[in-house]
Amino acid sequence: MKGVWNKLCPQFAHEFQEFTTDDIARVRQAVVDIGNQLKLDISANDVVDLLASHGRELSHEDLTELEKQVEAVEQNDDLDIPELKKFTMKEFAEAFRLIKQGWQN
């Protein structure tokens, strides 16, 4: 694998040896920490399972489920999205004046 990277991106791969077990554990823990900050309640085992799931081929049932999810998303895209409020320069000026006033108090 290193030979491929040496040919494709030699400026990045010339001194790289390999990832250590500690490197992998640190990155895995960083992913868990980020997930927990997002209140996802995940563990290191969840990260390992997720990565392992990308290495196997999808079954017919998996593909059918993915197709249903895509169709559901496409149907939701057809929903009417309310138009965002547009502000005038006068309204912006008033908003910034109030913000500045709040900072001064």
Tab-separated table of C-alpha atoms in Angstrom:
chain	number	residue	atom	x	y	z
A	1	MET	CA	0.000	0.000	0.000
A	2	LYS	CA	2.841	2.366	0.814
A	3	GLY	CA	4.221	1.916	-2.683
A	4	VAL	CA	0.972	3.214	-4.162
A	5	TRP	CA	1.029	6.337	-2.008
A	6	ASN	CA	4.700	6.915	-2.806
A	7	LYS	CA	3.779	7.033	-6.492
A	8	LEU	CA	0.598	9.102	-6.078
A	9	CYS	CA	1.612	11.575	-3.363
A	10	PRO	CA	5.318	11.244	-2.644
A	11	GLN	CA	5.385	14.554	-0.753
A	12	PHE	CA	3.117	13.009	1.888
A	13	ALA	CA	4.369	9.439	2.004
A	14	HIS	CA	8.156	9.659	1.849
A	15	GLU	CA	8.798	9.235	5.602
A	16	PHE	CA	5.586	7.519	6.645
A	17	GLN	CA	6.086	4.072	8.152
A	18	GLU	CA	2.665	2.892	9.353
A	19	PHE	CA	-0.028	3.641	11.876
A	20	THR	CA	0.649	2.200	15.304
A	21	THR	CA	-1.946	0.576	17.490
A	22	ASP	CA	-1.777	3.660	19.730
A	23	ASP	CA	-2.440	5.951	16.724
A	24	ILE	CA	-5.509	3.944	15.783
A	25	ALA	CA	-6.782	3.870	19.385
A	26	ARG	CA	-6.308	7.653	19.686
A	27	VAL	CA	-8.244	8.340	16.499
A	28	ARG	CA	-10.978	5.917	17.493
A	29	GLN	CA	-11.305	7.662	20.859
A	30	ALA	CA	-11.406	11.057	19.112
A	31	VAL	CA	-14.332	9.838	16.994
A	32	VAL	CA	-16.112	8.602	20.141
A	33	ASP	CA	-15.485	11.932	21.890
A	34	ILE	CA	-16.883	13.907	18.950
A	35	GLY	CA	-19.909	11.630	18.793
A	36	ASN	CA	-20.543	12.050	22.506
A	37	GLN	CA	-20.220	15.836	22.200
A	38	LEU	CA	-22.986	15.572	19.631
A	39	LYS	CA	-24.969	13.540	22.192
A	40	LEU	CA	-24.846	10.376	20.043
A	41	ASP	CA	-23.898	8.090	22.952
A	42	ILE	CA	-21.430	5.917	21.028
A	43	SER	CA	-18.597	3.699	22.180
A	44	ALA	CA	-15.299	2.573	20.687
A	45	ASN	CA	-16.964	-0.729	19.777
A	46	ASP	CA	-19.576	1.184	17.769
A	47	VAL	CA	-16.784	2.825	15.775
A	48	VAL	CA	-15.103	-0.536	15.169
A	49	ASP	CA	-18.423	-2.062	14.059
A	50	LEU	CA	-19.114	0.830	11.706
A	51	LEU	CA	-15.696	0.591	10.080
A	52	ALA	CA	-15.993	-3.185	9.781
A	53	SER	CA	-19.400	-2.854	8.123
A	54	HIS	CA	-17.841	-0.901	5.263
A	55	GLY	CA	-15.597	-3.816	4.405
A	56	ARG	CA	-18.339	-6.281	3.586
A	57	GLU	CA	-20.609	-6.447	0.584
A	58	LEU	CA	-24.204	-5.282	0.931
A	59	SER	CA	-26.904	-7.954	0.852
A	60	HIS	CA	-30.026	-7.731	-1.299
A	61	GLU	CA	-31.998	-6.730	1.802
A	62	ASP	CA	-29.502	-3.948	2.583
A	63	LEU	CA	-29.772	-2.585	-0.956
A	64	THR	CA	-33.574	-2.705	-0.812
A	65	GLU	CA	-33.547	-0.804	2.480
A	66	LEU	CA	-31.179	1.828	1.066
A	67	GLU	CA	-33.437	2.263	-1.953
A	68	LYS	CA	-36.444	2.824	0.337
A	69	GLN	CA	-34.481	5.429	2.304
A	70	VAL	CA	-33.499	7.263	-0.882
A	71	GLU	CA	-37.116	7.288	-2.060
A	72	ALA	CA	-38.263	8.668	1.314
A	73	VAL	CA	-35.682	11.463	1.134
A	74	GLU	CA	-36.701	12.303	-2.423
A	75	GLN	CA	-40.360	12.492	-1.374
A	76	ASN	CA	-39.441	14.849	1.474
A	77	ASP	CA	-37.544	17.070	-0.968
A	78	ASP	CA	-40.866	17.821	-2.639
A	79	LEU	CA	-42.203	19.482	0.514
A	80	ASP	CA	-42.810	23.198	0.403
A	81	ILE	CA	-40.125	25.040	2.284
A	82	PRO	CA	-41.246	28.394	3.666
A	83	GLU	CA	-39.501	31.386	2.204
A	84	LEU	CA	-36.897	32.958	4.446
A	85	LYS	CA	-37.615	36.410	5.816
A	86	LYS	CA	-35.792	39.159	4.028
A	87	PHE	CA	-34.571	42.115	6.034
A	88	THR	CA	-34.267	45.690	4.884
A	89	MET	CA	-31.223	47.805	5.597
A	90	LYS	CA	-33.313	49.757	8.115
A	91	GLU	CA	-34.157	46.550	10.005
A	92	PHE	CA	-30.499	45.480	9.995
A	93	ALA	CA	-29.430	48.891	11.281
A	94	GLU	CA	-31.968	48.679	14.106
A	95	ALA	CA	-30.870	45.138	14.997
A	96	PHE	CA	-27.201	46.126	15.131
A	97	ARG	CA	-28.057	49.220	17.171
A	98	LEU	CA	-29.856	47.044	19.727
A	99	ILE	CA	-26.973	44.566	19.826
A	100	LYS	CA	-24.490	47.374	20.391
A	101	GLN	CA	-26.718	48.829	23.083
A	102	GLY	CA	-26.852	45.417	24.784
A	103	TRP	CA	-23.054	45.136	24.767
A	104	GLN	CA	-22.707	48.521	26.390
A	105	ASN	CA	-25.001	47.631	29.298
